Structures are given as structure tokens and as C-alpha cells.
Amino acid sequence: MFELILASASPRRLALLQDLGFKVSSKPQDIDETPLQDEDPEDLVTRLALTKARSALDSLESRDQRLVLGSDTIVLCDGQILGKPVNKATAYAMLRLLSGRQHHVITAVALLDYQREAVELSKTAVSFRTLRDDEIESYWETGEPADKAGAYAIQGLGGMFISEINGSYSGVVGLPIFETASLLAQFHVDTSSILKSCHE
């Protein structure tokens, strides 16, 4: 069975890859995610996804042929990059900013081995209905927003706030499946075997 190294601690990314039938080893990387001065949002997620993957590859004990996947997701609204909220006040501010408006979720996926590397980008438009303050309060109390970019999870309770999505649902979750499959094909991974394994 082909094994993929995931340079992330995200249980959502891990679950998406496992749902596709991959044997996955998680190797989280602690990197500085501070944007560079005047860094474009797409350049930021690309750099972070690559940095995570390169760091994980460098940490492997052997140079066996292995593929490492890194990914990074940001929420962009009014030119502001919304990462994970550092506290309740930050989460409130993020959710109030998103309330009744459209924002974009940008996810970069990087795949590499010792010979080459490639990156794909996913950009999805997400619209929120107007949120009441008591809803934001109750949502924060669930604990769900605390470790999510933009302070919400589309696959969780935050999904009740979303009125429209245009793009990749899995990209908003944290790992766009179409782009990931495209990268795997570039590295000559037979993705058709994933489909076959679902019938075995």
C-alpha cells in the first residue's frame, strides 16, 4: 500500500486522505506562519504549504522514495487575512466581519519528494448569512471556532451560517480533493486504484 506523509496536525486533512483510501502518516511541523511584508495571500499559503512539506521531508530518517504533502488554508475578507483566532475577542471580530458577507478561502497543497515538488491552489467563495451576537456567543462556547481559520468550520456547526459556496467544499475544510488528486497524478500515483479499493 502506498504511504503518504502528511506534514500537518490537522485531523480534517488526515481524515480526508484516509477517506480516499490512503495509508497516511502524520508528521506535524512547527513553522513560523507570520506573513512577510506585502506578501500576497496566494503567495503566503503557497510558501507555508511548501515550507511544511520541505521541513517534514528533511526530518525523515531514510531517503526512501516517499511523498510528502503539505497544506495551508487562509480566510480572506476585505483584504484581511483571517487565521486561527488567538482568543474569544479575536473570534468574535472575525465572525462579525464575515457576517452577511462573502469571503474567500484559499488553500494551497504542496506535494514533493527528493527529486521534485509541485503546488496547486484552490480558491473558494463562501457567503455567510447575517449572524446575531447571541449566535456568535453560543458558537464560541461550543469550542469549534478556536482552532479554525476564520473561526468557523464548514463541516461542523459553522455550516449553518453558510448561505452559498462557489468552489471547492473540501478546499474550505482544508484539503481540496481535486487539486490533491491532480498533484498525485503528476507524481505518477495511480489514483484509479483508490476507486478500485472501495469495491474490495
PDB file of C-alpha atoms in Angstrom:
ATOM      1  CA  MET A   1       0.000   0.000   0.000  1.00  0.00           C
ATOM      2  CA  PHE A   2       1.321   3.422  -0.985  1.00  0.00           C
ATOM      3  CA  GLU A   3       2.046   5.590   2.063  1.00  0.00           C
ATOM      4  CA  LEU A   4       1.765   9.358   2.164  1.00  0.00           C
ATOM      5  CA  ILE A   5       3.411  11.621   4.728  1.00  0.00           C
ATOM      6  CA  LEU A   6       1.150  14.464   5.850  1.00  0.00           C
ATOM      7  CA  ALA A   7       3.052  17.499   7.164  1.00  0.00           C
ATOM      8  CA  SER A   8       0.132  18.657   9.281  1.00  0.00           C
ATOM      9  CA  ALA A   9      -1.550  18.078  12.624  1.00  0.00           C
ATOM     10  CA  SER A  10      -4.980  18.754  11.111  1.00  0.00           C
ATOM     11  CA  PRO A  11      -7.399  15.902  11.852  1.00  0.00           C
ATOM     12  CA  ARG A  12      -9.570  17.171   8.991  1.00  0.00           C
ATOM     13  CA  ARG A  13      -6.813  16.787   6.384  1.00  0.00           C
ATOM     14  CA  LEU A  14      -5.869  13.398   7.791  1.00  0.00           C
ATOM     15  CA  ALA A  15      -9.483  12.198   7.631  1.00  0.00           C
ATOM     16  CA  LEU A  16      -9.931  13.398   4.042  1.00  0.00           C
ATOM     17  CA  LEU A  17      -6.844  11.482   2.907  1.00  0.00           C
ATOM     18  CA  GLN A  18      -7.859   8.372   4.822  1.00  0.00           C
ATOM     19  CA  ASP A  19     -11.334   8.570   3.303  1.00  0.00           C
ATOM     20  CA  LEU A  20      -9.630   8.410  -0.090  1.00  0.00           C
ATOM     21  CA  GLY A  21      -8.071   5.113   0.918  1.00  0.00           C
ATOM     22  CA  PHE A  22      -4.504   6.275   1.572  1.00  0.00           C
ATOM     23  CA  LYS A  23      -2.263   4.941   4.272  1.00  0.00           C
ATOM     24  CA  VAL A  24      -1.172   8.202   5.881  1.00  0.00           C
ATOM     25  CA  SER A  25       1.449   9.055   8.472  1.00  0.00           C
ATOM     26  CA  SER A  26       1.032  12.438  10.133  1.00  0.00           C
ATOM     27  CA  LYS A  27       4.228  14.403  10.735  1.00  0.00           C
ATOM     28  CA  PRO A  28       3.222  17.870  12.000  1.00  0.00           C
ATOM     29  CA  GLN A  29       5.686  20.725  11.547  1.00  0.00           C
ATOM     30  CA  ASP A  30       6.081  23.749  13.795  1.00  0.00           C
ATOM     31  CA  ILE A  31       6.864  26.666  11.490  1.00  0.00           C
ATOM     32  CA  ASP A  32       6.547  30.436  11.642  1.00  0.00           C
ATOM     33  CA  GLU A  33       3.342  31.309   9.784  1.00  0.00           C
ATOM     34  CA  THR A  34       3.760  35.094  10.002  1.00  0.00           C
ATOM     35  CA  PRO A  35       3.101  36.744   6.606  1.00  0.00           C
ATOM     36  CA  LEU A  36       6.038  38.510   5.023  1.00  0.00           C
ATOM     37  CA  GLN A  37       5.783  42.231   4.394  1.00  0.00           C
ATOM     38  CA  ASP A  38       3.468  42.931   1.443  1.00  0.00           C
ATOM     39  CA  GLU A  39       3.110  39.177   0.793  1.00  0.00           C
ATOM     40  CA  ASP A  40       0.212  38.273  -1.488  1.00  0.00           C
ATOM     41  CA  PRO A  41      -2.283  35.862   0.179  1.00  0.00           C
ATOM     42  CA  GLU A  42      -1.808  33.221  -2.525  1.00  0.00           C
ATOM     43  CA  ASP A  43       1.975  33.522  -2.187  1.00  0.00           C
ATOM     44  CA  LEU A  44       1.599  33.157   1.583  1.00  0.00           C
ATOM     45  CA  VAL A  45      -0.365  29.884   1.512  1.00  0.00           C
ATOM     46  CA  THR A  46       1.937  28.518  -1.196  1.00  0.00           C
ATOM     47  CA  ARG A  47       5.042  29.344   0.833  1.00  0.00           C
ATOM     48  CA  LEU A  48       3.613  27.853   4.024  1.00  0.00           C
ATOM     49  CA  ALA A  49       2.436  24.641   2.349  1.00  0.00           C
ATOM     50  CA  LEU A  50       5.862  24.164   0.759  1.00  0.00           C
ATOM     51  CA  THR A  51       7.718  25.030   3.959  1.00  0.00           C
ATOM     52  CA  LYS A  52       5.735  22.462   5.950  1.00  0.00           C
ATOM     53  CA  ALA A  53       6.313  19.757   3.345  1.00  0.00           C
ATOM     54  CA  ARG A  54      10.039  20.532   2.964  1.00  0.00           C
ATOM     55  CA  SER A  55      10.503  20.519   6.736  1.00  0.00           C
ATOM     56  CA  ALA A  56       8.781  17.125   7.051  1.00  0.00           C
ATOM     57  CA  LEU A  57      10.828  15.666   4.196  1.00  0.00           C
ATOM     58  CA  ASP A  58      14.063  16.884   5.782  1.00  0.00           C
ATOM     59  CA  SER A  59      13.104  15.224   9.067  1.00  0.00           C
ATOM     60  CA  LEU A  60      12.640  11.738   7.590  1.00  0.00           C
ATOM     61  CA  GLU A  61      15.234   9.242   8.782  1.00  0.00           C
ATOM     62  CA  SER A  62      15.663   7.495   5.442  1.00  0.00           C
ATOM     63  CA  ARG A  63      15.753   8.702   1.863  1.00  0.00           C
ATOM     64  CA  ASP A  64      13.342   6.040   0.647  1.00  0.00           C
ATOM     65  CA  GLN A  65      11.014   7.138  -2.116  1.00  0.00           C
ATOM     66  CA  ARG A  66       8.297   8.900  -0.150  1.00  0.00           C
ATOM     67  CA  LEU A  67       5.781  11.569  -0.996  1.00  0.00           C
ATOM     68  CA  VAL A  68       5.172  14.358   1.495  1.00  0.00           C
ATOM     69  CA  LEU A  69       2.081  16.539   1.398  1.00  0.00           C
ATOM     70  CA  GLY A  70       1.854  19.963   2.988  1.00  0.00           C
ATOM     71  CA  SER A  71      -1.180  22.234   3.012  1.00  0.00           C
ATOM     72  CA  ASP A  72      -2.185  25.624   4.322  1.00  0.00           C
ATOM     73  CA  THR A  73      -5.514  27.450   4.404  1.00  0.00           C
ATOM     74  CA  ILE A  74      -6.387  31.100   4.941  1.00  0.00           C
ATOM     75  CA  VAL A  75      -9.627  33.018   5.004  1.00  0.00           C
ATOM     76  CA  LEU A  76      -9.571  36.354   3.190  1.00  0.00           C
ATOM     77  CA  CYS A  77     -12.172  39.074   3.742  1.00  0.00           C
ATOM     78  CA  ASP A  78     -11.825  42.721   2.717  1.00  0.00           C
ATOM     79  CA  GLY A  79      -8.129  42.191   2.147  1.00  0.00           C
ATOM     80  CA  GLN A  80      -7.696  40.913   5.698  1.00  0.00           C
ATOM     81  CA  ILE A  81      -6.145  37.506   6.275  1.00  0.00           C
ATOM     82  CA  LEU A  82      -8.033  35.647   8.976  1.00  0.00           C
ATOM     83  CA  GLY A  83      -6.033  32.877  10.599  1.00  0.00           C
ATOM     84  CA  LYS A  84      -6.918  30.931  13.728  1.00  0.00           C
ATOM     85  CA  PRO A  85      -8.341  33.161  16.469  1.00  0.00           C
ATOM     86  CA  VAL A  86      -5.994  33.662  19.391  1.00  0.00           C
ATOM     87  CA  ASN A  87      -8.833  34.257  21.841  1.00  0.00           C
ATOM     88  CA  LYS A  88     -12.576  34.843  22.184  1.00  0.00           C
ATOM     89  CA  ALA A  89     -12.365  38.518  21.223  1.00  0.00           C
ATOM     90  CA  THR A  90     -10.493  37.687  18.027  1.00  0.00           C
ATOM     91  CA  ALA A  91     -13.046  35.039  17.094  1.00  0.00           C
ATOM     92  CA  TYR A  92     -15.905  37.480  17.689  1.00  0.00           C
ATOM     93  CA  ALA A  93     -14.235  40.085  15.488  1.00  0.00           C
ATOM     94  CA  MET A  94     -13.716  37.544  12.699  1.00  0.00           C
ATOM     95  CA  LEU A  95     -17.269  36.238  12.760  1.00  0.00           C
ATOM     96  CA  ARG A  96     -18.728  39.750  12.842  1.00  0.00           C
ATOM     97  CA  LEU A  97     -16.580  40.629   9.827  1.00  0.00           C
ATOM     98  CA  LEU A  98     -17.832  37.554   7.927  1.00  0.00           C
ATOM     99  CA  SER A  99     -21.464  38.083   8.935  1.00  0.00           C
ATOM    100  CA  GLY A 100     -23.769  38.804   5.989  1.00  0.00           C
ATOM    101  CA  ARG A 101     -20.906  38.945   3.524  1.00  0.00           C
ATOM    102  CA  GLN A 102     -18.861  36.943   1.043  1.00  0.00           C
ATOM    103  CA  HIS A 103     -15.258  35.954   1.716  1.00  0.00           C
ATOM    104  CA  HIS A 104     -12.704  33.685   0.076  1.00  0.00           C
ATOM    105  CA  VAL A 105     -10.963  30.595   1.380  1.00  0.00           C
ATOM    106  CA  ILE A 106      -7.598  29.902  -0.236  1.00  0.00           C
ATOM    107  CA  THR A 107      -5.882  26.556   0.251  1.00  0.00           C
ATOM    108  CA  ALA A 108      -2.514  25.532  -1.145  1.00  0.00           C
ATOM    109  CA  VAL A 109      -1.453  21.903  -1.453  1.00  0.00           C
ATOM    110  CA  ALA A 110       2.217  21.046  -1.922  1.00  0.00           C
ATOM    111  CA  LEU A 111       3.473  17.587  -2.856  1.00  0.00           C
ATOM    112  CA  LEU A 112       7.152  16.711  -3.023  1.00  0.00           C
ATOM    113  CA  ASP A 113       9.798  14.049  -2.834  1.00  0.00           C
ATOM    114  CA  TYR A 114      13.586  14.216  -3.054  1.00  0.00           C
ATOM    115  CA  GLN A 115      13.508  14.920  -6.791  1.00  0.00           C
ATOM    116  CA  ARG A 116      10.711  17.406  -7.370  1.00  0.00           C
ATOM    117  CA  GLU A 117       7.914  19.483  -5.890  1.00  0.00           C
ATOM    118  CA  ALA A 118       4.628  20.882  -7.145  1.00  0.00           C
ATOM    119  CA  VAL A 119       1.845  23.076  -5.770  1.00  0.00           C
ATOM    120  CA  GLU A 120      -1.853  23.512  -6.559  1.00  0.00           C
ATOM    121  CA  LEU A 121      -4.130  26.295  -5.324  1.00  0.00           C
ATOM    122  CA  SER A 122      -7.846  26.236  -4.542  1.00  0.00           C
ATOM    123  CA  LYS A 123      -9.883  29.433  -4.094  1.00  0.00           C
ATOM    124  CA  THR A 124     -13.497  29.247  -2.961  1.00  0.00           C
ATOM    125  CA  ALA A 125     -16.076  31.997  -2.413  1.00  0.00           C
ATOM    126  CA  VAL A 126     -18.179  31.498   0.712  1.00  0.00           C
ATOM    127  CA  SER A 127     -21.191  33.605   1.728  1.00  0.00           C
ATOM    128  CA  PHE A 128     -22.419  33.958   5.308  1.00  0.00           C
ATOM    129  CA  ARG A 129     -25.907  34.904   6.354  1.00  0.00           C
ATOM    130  CA  THR A 130     -26.196  37.677   8.929  1.00  0.00           C
ATOM    131  CA  LEU A 131     -25.241  36.432  12.383  1.00  0.00           C
ATOM    132  CA  ARG A 132     -26.739  37.576  15.662  1.00  0.00           C
ATOM    133  CA  ASP A 133     -24.454  38.305  18.605  1.00  0.00           C
ATOM    134  CA  ASP A 134     -26.071  35.556  20.671  1.00  0.00           C
ATOM    135  CA  GLU A 135     -25.357  33.061  17.873  1.00  0.00           C
ATOM    136  CA  ILE A 136     -21.705  34.068  17.836  1.00  0.00           C
ATOM    137  CA  GLU A 137     -21.587  33.708  21.615  1.00  0.00           C
ATOM    138  CA  SER A 138     -23.176  30.260  21.534  1.00  0.00           C
ATOM    139  CA  TYR A 139     -20.942  29.154  18.672  1.00  0.00           C
ATOM    140  CA  TRP A 140     -17.802  30.191  20.528  1.00  0.00           C
ATOM    141  CA  GLU A 141     -18.946  28.247  23.569  1.00  0.00           C
ATOM    142  CA  THR A 142     -19.038  25.023  21.514  1.00  0.00           C
ATOM    143  CA  GLY A 143     -15.241  25.238  21.185  1.00  0.00           C
ATOM    144  CA  GLU A 144     -15.373  24.695  17.429  1.00  0.00           C
ATOM    145  CA  PRO A 145     -14.050  28.112  16.285  1.00  0.00           C
ATOM    146  CA  ALA A 146     -10.910  28.056  18.442  1.00  0.00           C
ATOM    147  CA  ASP A 147      -8.558  26.236  16.051  1.00  0.00           C
ATOM    148  CA  LYS A 148     -10.136  27.083  12.690  1.00  0.00           C
ATOM    149  CA  ALA A 149      -9.002  29.671  10.150  1.00  0.00           C
ATOM    150  CA  GLY A 150     -11.669  32.368  10.082  1.00  0.00           C
ATOM    151  CA  ALA A 151     -13.103  30.993  13.360  1.00  0.00           C
ATOM    152  CA  TYR A 152     -15.536  28.561  11.738  1.00  0.00           C
ATOM    153  CA  ALA A 153     -15.764  25.024  10.393  1.00  0.00           C
ATOM    154  CA  ILE A 154     -17.880  24.460   7.280  1.00  0.00           C
ATOM    155  CA  GLN A 155     -18.043  20.727   8.033  1.00  0.00           C
ATOM    156  CA  GLY A 156     -19.260  21.363  11.563  1.00  0.00           C
ATOM    157  CA  LEU A 157     -21.751  23.619  13.289  1.00  0.00           C
ATOM    158  CA  GLY A 158     -20.403  26.581  11.323  1.00  0.00           C
ATOM    159  CA  GLY A 159     -22.070  25.123   8.260  1.00  0.00           C
ATOM    160  CA  MET A 160     -25.400  26.511   9.479  1.00  0.00           C
ATOM    161  CA  PHE A 161     -24.115  30.044   8.843  1.00  0.00           C
ATOM    162  CA  ILE A 162     -23.229  29.464   5.178  1.00  0.00           C
ATOM    163  CA  SER A 163     -25.793  30.514   2.590  1.00  0.00           C
ATOM    164  CA  GLU A 164     -23.733  29.841  -0.539  1.00  0.00           C
ATOM    165  CA  ILE A 165     -20.458  28.332  -1.678  1.00  0.00           C
ATOM    166  CA  ASN A 166     -18.809  28.659  -5.072  1.00  0.00           C
ATOM    167  CA  GLY A 167     -15.777  26.426  -5.440  1.00  0.00           C
ATOM    168  CA  SER A 168     -14.299  23.506  -3.517  1.00  0.00           C
ATOM    169  CA  TYR A 169     -16.064  22.354  -0.359  1.00  0.00           C
ATOM    170  CA  SER A 170     -13.105  20.156   0.605  1.00  0.00           C
ATOM    171  CA  GLY A 171     -10.807  23.126  -0.001  1.00  0.00           C
ATOM    172  CA  VAL A 172     -12.703  25.051   2.668  1.00  0.00           C
ATOM    173  CA  VAL A 173     -12.396  22.056   5.002  1.00  0.00           C
ATOM    174  CA  GLY A 174      -8.629  22.242   4.467  1.00  0.00           C
ATOM    175  CA  LEU A 175      -7.632  19.922   1.613  1.00  0.00           C
ATOM    176  CA  PRO A 176      -9.093  20.332  -1.897  1.00  0.00           C
ATOM    177  CA  ILE A 177      -9.559  16.804  -3.232  1.00  0.00           C
ATOM    178  CA  PHE A 178      -9.489  17.694  -6.940  1.00  0.00           C
ATOM    179  CA  GLU A 179      -6.198  19.555  -6.652  1.00  0.00           C
ATOM    180  CA  THR A 180      -4.707  16.860  -4.432  1.00  0.00           C
ATOM    181  CA  ALA A 181      -5.599  14.151  -6.953  1.00  0.00           C
ATOM    182  CA  SER A 182      -4.096  16.291  -9.720  1.00  0.00           C
ATOM    183  CA  LEU A 183      -0.821  16.535  -7.820  1.00  0.00           C
ATOM    184  CA  LEU A 184      -0.730  12.801  -7.140  1.00  0.00           C
ATOM    185  CA  ALA A 185      -1.229  12.126 -10.846  1.00  0.00           C
ATOM    186  CA  GLN A 186       1.732  14.408 -11.608  1.00  0.00           C
ATOM    187  CA  PHE A 187       3.817  12.163  -9.371  1.00  0.00           C
ATOM    188  CA  HIS A 188       2.511   9.079 -11.206  1.00  0.00           C
ATOM    189  CA  VAL A 189       0.360   7.839  -8.354  1.00  0.00           C
ATOM    190  CA  ASP A 190      -2.426   5.706  -9.826  1.00  0.00           C
ATOM    191  CA  THR A 191      -5.493   7.367  -8.341  1.00  0.00           C
ATOM    192  CA  SER A 192      -7.749   4.834 -10.093  1.00  0.00           C
ATOM    193  CA  SER A 193      -6.541   2.251  -7.587  1.00  0.00           C
ATOM    194  CA  ILE A 194      -8.248   4.311  -4.888  1.00  0.00           C
ATOM    195  CA  LEU A 195     -11.591   3.833  -6.597  1.00  0.00           C
ATOM    196  CA  LYS A 196     -10.976   0.121  -7.083  1.00  0.00           C
ATOM    197  CA  SER A 197     -10.093  -0.358  -3.423  1.00  0.00           C
ATOM    198  CA  CYS A 198     -13.539   0.969  -2.449  1.00  0.00           C
ATOM    199  CA  HIS A 199     -15.117  -2.155  -4.000  1.00  0.00           C
ATOM    200  CA  GLU A 200     -12.817  -4.673  -2.364  1.00  0.00           C
TER     201      GLU A 200
END
